[in-house]
Short mmCIF file of C-alpha atoms and ligand atoms in Angstrom, two decimals:
data_model
loop_
_atom_site.label_atom_id
_atom_site.label_comp_id
_atom_site.label_asym_id
_atom_site.label_seq_id
_atom_site.Cartn_x
_atom_site.Cartn_y
_atom_site.Cartn_z
CA MET A 1 179.59 47.19 191.11
CA ILE A 2 176.48 47.65 189.03
CA LYS A 3 173.64 49.26 190.87
CA HIS A 4 170.33 47.79 189.81
CA ALA A 5 166.82 48.99 190.28
CA ARG A 6 163.47 47.87 188.99
CA LEU A 7 160.59 50.28 188.60
CA ALA A 8 157.95 47.90 189.84
CA LEU A 9 159.26 47.58 193.41
CA PRO A 10 158.81 50.47 195.86
CA LEU A 11 162.09 49.54 197.57
CA ALA A 12 163.85 49.58 194.24
CA ILE A 13 162.50 53.03 193.46
CA ALA A 14 163.96 54.31 196.72
CA LEU A 15 167.21 52.62 195.83
CA ALA A 16 167.08 54.08 192.36
CA GLY A 17 166.51 57.48 193.90
CA SER A 18 169.71 57.27 195.86
CA ALA A 19 171.74 55.55 193.18
CA LEU A 20 170.64 57.75 190.33
CA ALA A 21 170.25 61.09 192.04
CA THR A 22 173.96 61.55 192.48
CA GLY A 23 173.85 63.61 189.31
CA VAL A 24 176.84 64.63 187.28
CA ALA A 25 180.00 62.72 187.97
CA ALA A 26 182.79 62.06 185.53
CA ASP A 27 182.67 58.35 186.22
CA GLU A 28 178.97 57.53 186.02
CA LEU A 29 176.36 56.46 183.52
CA ASN A 30 172.64 56.23 184.26
CA LEU A 31 171.01 53.69 182.01
CA TYR A 32 167.23 53.37 181.67
CA SER A 33 166.65 49.95 180.16
CA ALA A 34 163.60 48.06 178.93
CA ARG A 35 165.83 45.03 178.33
CA HIS A 36 166.00 42.44 181.09
CA TYR A 37 168.52 39.80 180.11
CA ASP A 38 170.89 38.20 182.59
CA SER A 39 173.80 38.67 180.22
CA ASP A 40 173.41 42.46 180.27
CA GLU A 41 175.03 42.64 183.68
CA ALA A 42 178.28 41.18 182.35
CA LEU A 43 178.10 43.59 179.45
CA TYR A 44 177.87 46.64 181.72
CA GLN A 45 180.64 45.24 183.88
CA ALA A 46 182.88 45.00 180.84
CA PHE A 47 182.14 48.64 180.02
CA THR A 48 183.07 49.67 183.57
CA GLU A 49 186.30 47.69 183.39
CA GLU A 50 187.24 49.25 180.10
CA THR A 51 186.36 52.84 180.95
CA GLY A 52 186.15 53.17 184.73
CA ILE A 53 182.61 54.47 184.29
CA GLU A 54 180.12 53.00 186.78
CA VAL A 55 176.78 51.94 185.31
CA ASN A 56 173.56 52.53 187.27
CA VAL A 57 170.68 50.61 185.74
CA LEU A 58 167.01 51.41 186.08
CA GLU A 59 164.76 48.77 184.53
CA GLY A 60 161.17 49.18 183.49
CA ASP A 61 158.96 48.76 180.47
CA SER A 62 159.37 51.22 177.65
CA ASP A 63 156.33 53.37 178.39
CA GLN A 64 157.20 53.57 182.10
CA LEU A 65 160.70 54.71 181.28
CA ILE A 66 159.53 57.34 178.79
CA GLU A 67 156.97 58.64 181.28
CA ARG A 68 159.57 58.79 184.00
CA ILE A 69 162.06 60.68 181.87
CA GLN A 70 159.34 63.17 180.94
CA ARG A 71 158.27 63.59 184.57
CA GLU A 72 161.86 64.13 185.67
CA GLY A 73 162.29 66.74 182.94
CA VAL A 74 165.53 68.70 182.88
CA ALA A 75 166.45 67.15 186.24
CA SER A 76 166.33 63.61 184.83
CA PRO A 77 169.46 61.63 185.66
CA ALA A 78 168.85 59.43 182.57
CA ASP A 79 171.79 59.34 180.18
CA VAL A 80 170.86 56.48 177.87
CA MET A 81 167.58 54.72 177.16
CA ILE A 82 167.56 51.19 175.72
CA THR A 83 164.47 49.49 174.37
CA VAL A 84 163.30 47.20 171.58
CA ASP A 85 161.49 47.86 168.32
CA ALA A 86 162.01 50.81 166.04
CA GLY A 87 158.37 51.79 166.54
CA ARG A 88 158.94 52.26 170.27
CA LEU A 89 162.24 54.06 169.80
CA TRP A 90 160.49 56.38 167.37
CA ARG A 91 157.72 57.06 169.91
CA ALA A 92 160.36 57.94 172.48
CA GLU A 93 161.90 60.26 169.90
CA GLN A 94 158.49 61.87 169.26
CA GLU A 95 158.15 62.51 172.99
CA GLY A 96 161.41 64.44 172.84
CA ILE A 97 163.38 61.90 174.88
CA PHE A 98 166.47 61.73 172.66
CA GLN A 99 169.11 64.17 171.48
CA GLY A 100 170.96 63.75 168.20
CA ILE A 101 174.62 62.79 168.54
CA GLU A 102 177.49 62.59 166.11
CA SER A 103 179.97 59.77 166.46
CA ASP A 104 182.59 58.70 163.94
CA VAL A 105 182.76 55.32 165.67
CA LEU A 106 179.04 54.66 165.24
CA ALA A 107 179.10 56.01 161.69
CA GLU A 108 181.88 53.61 160.83
CA ARG A 109 180.75 50.54 162.77
CA LEU A 110 176.99 50.51 162.22
CA PRO A 111 175.30 50.05 158.84
CA GLU A 112 173.47 53.17 157.69
CA SER A 113 170.10 51.45 158.07
CA MET A 114 170.80 51.05 161.81
CA ARG A 115 171.39 54.77 162.38
CA HIS A 116 168.65 57.36 162.80
CA PRO A 117 169.40 60.08 160.21
CA GLU A 118 169.88 62.71 162.96
CA GLY A 119 171.70 60.37 165.35
CA LYS A 120 168.80 60.28 167.80
CA TRP A 121 168.87 56.51 168.22
CA PHE A 122 170.67 53.46 166.89
CA GLY A 123 169.97 49.77 166.36
CA PHE A 124 172.41 47.45 168.16
CA SER A 125 170.79 44.06 167.55
CA GLN A 126 168.47 42.70 164.92
CA ARG A 127 165.41 40.48 165.11
CA ALA A 128 163.93 38.98 161.98
CA ARG A 129 160.14 38.74 161.64
CA VAL A 130 159.86 35.46 159.78
CA ILE A 131 157.32 32.92 158.55
CA PHE A 132 156.91 29.55 160.25
CA TYR A 133 155.25 26.52 158.67
CA ASN A 134 154.10 23.09 159.72
CA ARG A 135 156.63 20.60 158.42
CA ASP A 136 154.03 17.84 157.92
CA ASN A 137 151.17 19.85 156.42
CA PHE A 138 152.85 22.53 154.38
CA ASP A 139 155.27 22.57 151.47
CA PRO A 140 157.47 25.63 152.09
CA SER A 141 158.14 26.09 148.37
CA GLN A 142 154.58 27.46 148.14
CA ILE A 143 155.51 30.66 149.88
CA THR A 144 158.44 33.04 149.48
CA SER A 145 157.27 36.43 150.72
CA TYR A 146 155.15 38.41 153.18
CA GLU A 147 153.04 39.35 150.17
CA ASP A 148 152.17 35.64 149.70
CA LEU A 149 150.49 35.58 153.12
CA ALA A 150 147.62 37.54 151.56
CA ASP A 151 147.19 35.04 148.70
CA PRO A 152 143.61 33.61 148.77
CA ALA A 153 145.20 30.17 148.28
CA PHE A 154 146.07 30.27 152.00
CA GLU A 155 142.57 31.02 153.29
CA GLY A 156 142.13 29.90 156.90
CA GLN A 157 145.80 28.96 157.31
CA VAL A 158 147.57 31.94 158.84
CA CYS A 159 148.22 32.59 162.55
CA ILE A 160 149.40 36.05 163.51
CA ARG A 161 148.97 38.11 166.66
CA SER A 162 146.87 41.21 167.15
CA SER A 163 147.55 44.53 165.49
CA ASN A 164 148.08 46.40 168.75
CA ASN A 165 151.44 44.64 168.85
CA ILE A 166 154.33 46.88 167.83
CA TYR A 167 156.09 44.10 165.86
CA ASN A 168 153.18 43.82 163.43
CA GLN A 169 152.91 47.59 163.22
CA SER A 170 156.57 47.78 162.19
CA LEU A 171 156.12 44.99 159.63
CA LEU A 172 153.17 46.83 158.06
CA ALA A 173 155.18 50.08 158.22
CA SER A 174 157.80 48.39 156.02
CA LEU A 175 155.13 47.25 153.54
CA ILE A 176 153.75 50.80 153.39
CA GLU A 177 157.23 52.04 152.52
CA HIS A 178 157.80 49.48 149.79
CA HIS A 179 154.33 49.39 148.22
CA GLY A 180 152.49 52.53 149.30
CA ALA A 181 149.59 52.74 151.76
CA GLU A 182 146.91 51.50 149.36
CA GLU A 183 148.67 48.26 148.48
CA ALA A 184 149.71 47.75 152.08
CA GLU A 185 146.05 48.02 153.08
CA ALA A 186 145.04 45.43 150.48
CA TRP A 187 147.73 43.16 151.90
CA ALA A 188 146.50 43.61 155.48
CA GLN A 189 142.96 42.84 154.32
CA GLY A 190 144.20 39.72 152.56
CA VAL A 191 145.95 38.50 155.70
CA VAL A 192 142.83 39.12 157.80
CA ASP A 193 140.84 37.08 155.27
CA ASN A 194 143.40 34.24 155.57
CA MET A 195 143.52 34.08 159.36
CA ALA A 196 143.06 30.64 160.87
CA ARG A 197 141.63 32.22 164.03
CA ASP A 198 141.08 35.62 165.58
CA PRO A 199 144.43 37.00 166.73
CA GLU A 200 145.30 35.78 170.21
CA GLY A 201 148.42 35.45 172.33
CA GLY A 202 152.00 36.47 171.67
CA ASP A 203 154.52 35.39 169.07
CA THR A 204 155.25 32.08 170.82
CA ASP A 205 151.54 31.20 170.68
CA GLN A 206 151.57 31.63 166.89
CA ILE A 207 154.45 29.16 166.61
CA ARG A 208 152.62 26.77 168.93
CA GLY A 209 149.56 27.13 166.69
CA VAL A 210 151.63 25.85 163.78
CA ALA A 211 153.01 22.97 165.86
CA SER A 212 149.52 21.87 166.93
CA GLY A 213 148.23 22.08 163.35
CA GLU A 214 145.69 24.82 164.09
CA CYS A 215 147.41 26.84 161.39
CA ASP A 216 149.86 25.88 158.65
CA LEU A 217 151.61 29.25 158.63
CA ALA A 218 152.52 31.80 161.27
CA VAL A 219 154.42 35.06 161.58
CA ALA A 220 156.69 35.64 164.58
CA ASN A 221 160.09 36.99 165.56
CA HIS A 222 162.84 34.44 165.10
CA TYR A 223 164.08 34.35 168.71
CA TYR A 224 160.81 32.99 170.09
CA TYR A 225 161.44 29.89 167.98
CA VAL A 226 165.02 29.61 169.25
CA ARG A 227 163.74 29.82 172.84
CA LEU A 228 161.41 26.86 172.16
CA LEU A 229 164.21 24.89 170.49
CA LYS A 230 166.42 25.44 173.55
CA SER A 231 163.70 25.10 176.16
CA ASP A 232 164.21 22.96 179.28
CA ASP A 233 160.71 21.63 178.67
CA GLU A 234 160.71 18.63 176.34
CA ALA A 235 157.21 19.48 175.07
CA ASP A 236 158.48 22.86 173.86
CA ARG A 237 161.36 21.25 172.00
CA GLU A 238 159.02 18.71 170.42
CA ALA A 239 156.69 21.50 169.32
CA ALA A 240 159.56 23.43 167.75
CA GLU A 241 160.70 20.33 165.85
CA LYS A 242 157.33 20.25 164.05
CA VAL A 243 157.89 23.77 162.80
CA GLY A 244 160.08 24.99 159.96
CA ILE A 245 161.43 28.53 159.57
CA LEU A 246 161.39 30.53 156.36
CA PHE A 247 163.08 33.85 155.66
CA PRO A 248 160.73 35.85 153.42
CA ASN A 249 161.57 38.00 150.39
CA GLN A 250 165.02 36.53 149.74
CA ASP A 251 164.59 37.12 146.00
CA GLY A 252 163.77 40.78 146.55
CA ARG A 253 164.26 43.37 149.28
CA GLY A 254 165.03 40.84 152.03
CA THR A 255 163.43 39.83 155.32
CA HIS A 256 161.95 42.52 157.56
CA VAL A 257 164.20 43.13 160.55
CA ASN A 258 163.58 45.18 163.63
CA VAL A 259 166.00 46.26 166.33
CA GLY A 260 166.98 46.48 169.92
CA GLY A 261 168.34 49.99 170.21
CA ALA A 262 169.34 52.95 172.28
CA GLY A 263 169.79 56.70 172.23
CA VAL A 264 171.30 59.46 174.33
CA VAL A 265 168.68 61.19 176.48
CA GLU A 266 167.94 64.86 175.76
CA ASN A 267 169.13 66.18 179.14
CA ALA A 268 171.78 63.54 179.83
CA PRO A 269 173.93 64.80 182.73
CA ASN A 270 176.76 62.49 181.63
CA ARG A 271 176.52 63.03 177.90
CA ASP A 272 180.10 62.09 177.01
CA ASN A 273 179.82 58.85 178.97
CA ALA A 274 176.55 58.15 177.19
CA VAL A 275 178.15 58.52 173.76
CA ARG A 276 181.02 56.36 174.91
CA PHE A 277 178.58 53.70 176.04
CA LEU A 278 176.82 53.61 172.67
CA GLU A 279 180.20 53.35 170.97
CA PHE A 280 181.06 50.50 173.31
CA LEU A 281 177.83 48.72 172.28
CA ALA A 282 179.12 48.75 168.70
CA SER A 283 182.37 46.97 169.64
CA ASN A 284 182.78 43.32 168.66
CA GLU A 285 182.82 42.19 172.29
CA ALA A 286 179.63 44.05 173.23
CA GLN A 287 177.90 43.16 169.99
CA GLU A 288 178.30 39.49 170.70
CA ALA A 289 176.92 39.79 174.23
CA PHE A 290 174.14 42.25 173.39
CA ALA A 291 172.79 40.03 170.61
CA ALA A 292 173.30 36.78 172.54
CA GLY A 293 171.11 37.93 175.44
CA ASN A 294 168.03 37.25 173.33
CA TYR A 295 169.35 35.10 170.46
CA GLU A 296 169.42 38.13 168.18
CA PHE A 297 171.61 39.01 165.23
CA PRO A 298 174.53 41.39 165.79
CA VAL A 299 174.45 44.49 163.54
CA VAL A 300 178.22 44.46 163.00
CA ASP A 301 179.48 41.95 160.43
CA GLY A 302 181.75 39.12 161.47
CA VAL A 303 180.63 38.97 165.09
CA ALA A 304 180.03 35.48 166.48
CA MET A 305 176.43 34.49 167.13
CA ASP A 306 174.40 31.69 168.63
CA GLU A 307 174.94 28.27 167.00
CA VAL A 308 171.29 27.96 165.95
CA LEU A 309 171.47 31.30 164.15
CA GLU A 310 174.77 30.30 162.57
CA SER A 311 173.14 27.08 161.33
CA TRP A 312 170.56 29.08 159.33
CA GLY A 313 173.35 30.61 157.26
CA ASP A 314 173.33 34.06 155.75
CA PHE A 315 170.07 35.61 154.70
CA LYS A 316 169.20 38.88 153.05
CA LYS A 317 167.82 41.57 155.37
CA ASP A 318 165.67 44.49 154.28
CA ASP A 319 167.96 47.51 154.68
CA LEU A 320 165.21 50.07 155.12
CA ASN A 321 166.33 52.73 157.59
CA ILE A 322 164.95 51.98 161.07
CA SER A 323 163.48 55.48 161.36
CA VAL A 324 161.04 54.69 158.52
CA LEU A 325 159.38 51.99 160.63
CA GLY A 326 158.49 54.69 163.15
CA GLU A 327 157.46 57.31 160.62
CA ASN A 328 154.97 54.92 159.02
CA ASN A 329 153.67 53.63 162.36
CA PRO A 330 150.60 55.93 162.64
CA GLU A 331 149.52 55.00 159.09
CA ALA A 332 149.99 51.30 159.89
CA ILE A 333 147.71 51.57 162.93
CA LYS A 334 145.01 53.29 160.83
CA ILE A 335 145.19 50.57 158.18
CA PHE A 336 144.91 47.77 160.75
CA ASP A 337 141.85 49.53 162.12
CA ARG A 338 140.20 49.89 158.74
CA VAL A 339 140.66 46.25 157.73
CA GLY A 340 139.41 44.97 161.09
CA TRP A 341 142.67 43.31 162.14
CA ARG A 342 142.00 43.01 165.84
FE1 LIG B 1 159.88 40.08 171.79
#
């Protein structure tokens, strides 16, 4: 059985206390997760069946989980922490949450770009930050790259969310790496100058902005579009049909990708089980389920994925190491501030 707890509910905290305070046991794994997908349960069950290791899950948002692990200190029962975005994983690393691990399985199964250089955390699913366009109003051959979004030709046409969002911070972090801070700042300024409106809402709202014609172009993670395409609400599906998807920088470094990832916690009481769990996440079976939970791309080649993703065919991904997105995060925030990207 998988014991579940959510941070937000007082009852659940009590439950978590009893479920997670049992400490070191050869057959346990305490997982702190900022992912909340229904399919995860089946994934943990499969791990238990394969290894006999029971999984206790504590769910919360990333910052809550980091804070909790810090508060619990050396007595923390946390073995593994899972969250999304390299920027967040890097922040957790900066707070001293993770320990470096060595694993031949992970070294062999995961591409180098998905492994933190000291083994502190790993990417297990990929999300592409892509460009969306209005099929009626915009000819997609006009744009091929993120750099193009700053072209004055697109003044007043771009929808993109606020800069306090980690996804945009990671995108700018990649531009800093490829072009240097100065050029990245000029790019950010160019995008601000091209905005169709002041940043508002989440990624889905940017795609909706394109559908409604408020903007011709938008930047968002690919899975928000897939959710609209598969929505139970007909209006959502109709909106998505008005929108085309474009994978930037195919002639160069490839499309910026970010990750869902995990690391072994610094004071993990069940360290061996934690390593085993990460290795399990790199297996074909787990890769398929982990990515499918949110219509993401597996990081291991040849693993089956959602039919919509399959239909897009292969595309080139930027293979920048995920740790770089974190390292350049503070600089990205400063640049956003300077150019007045709200
Ligand atoms: Fe998201």
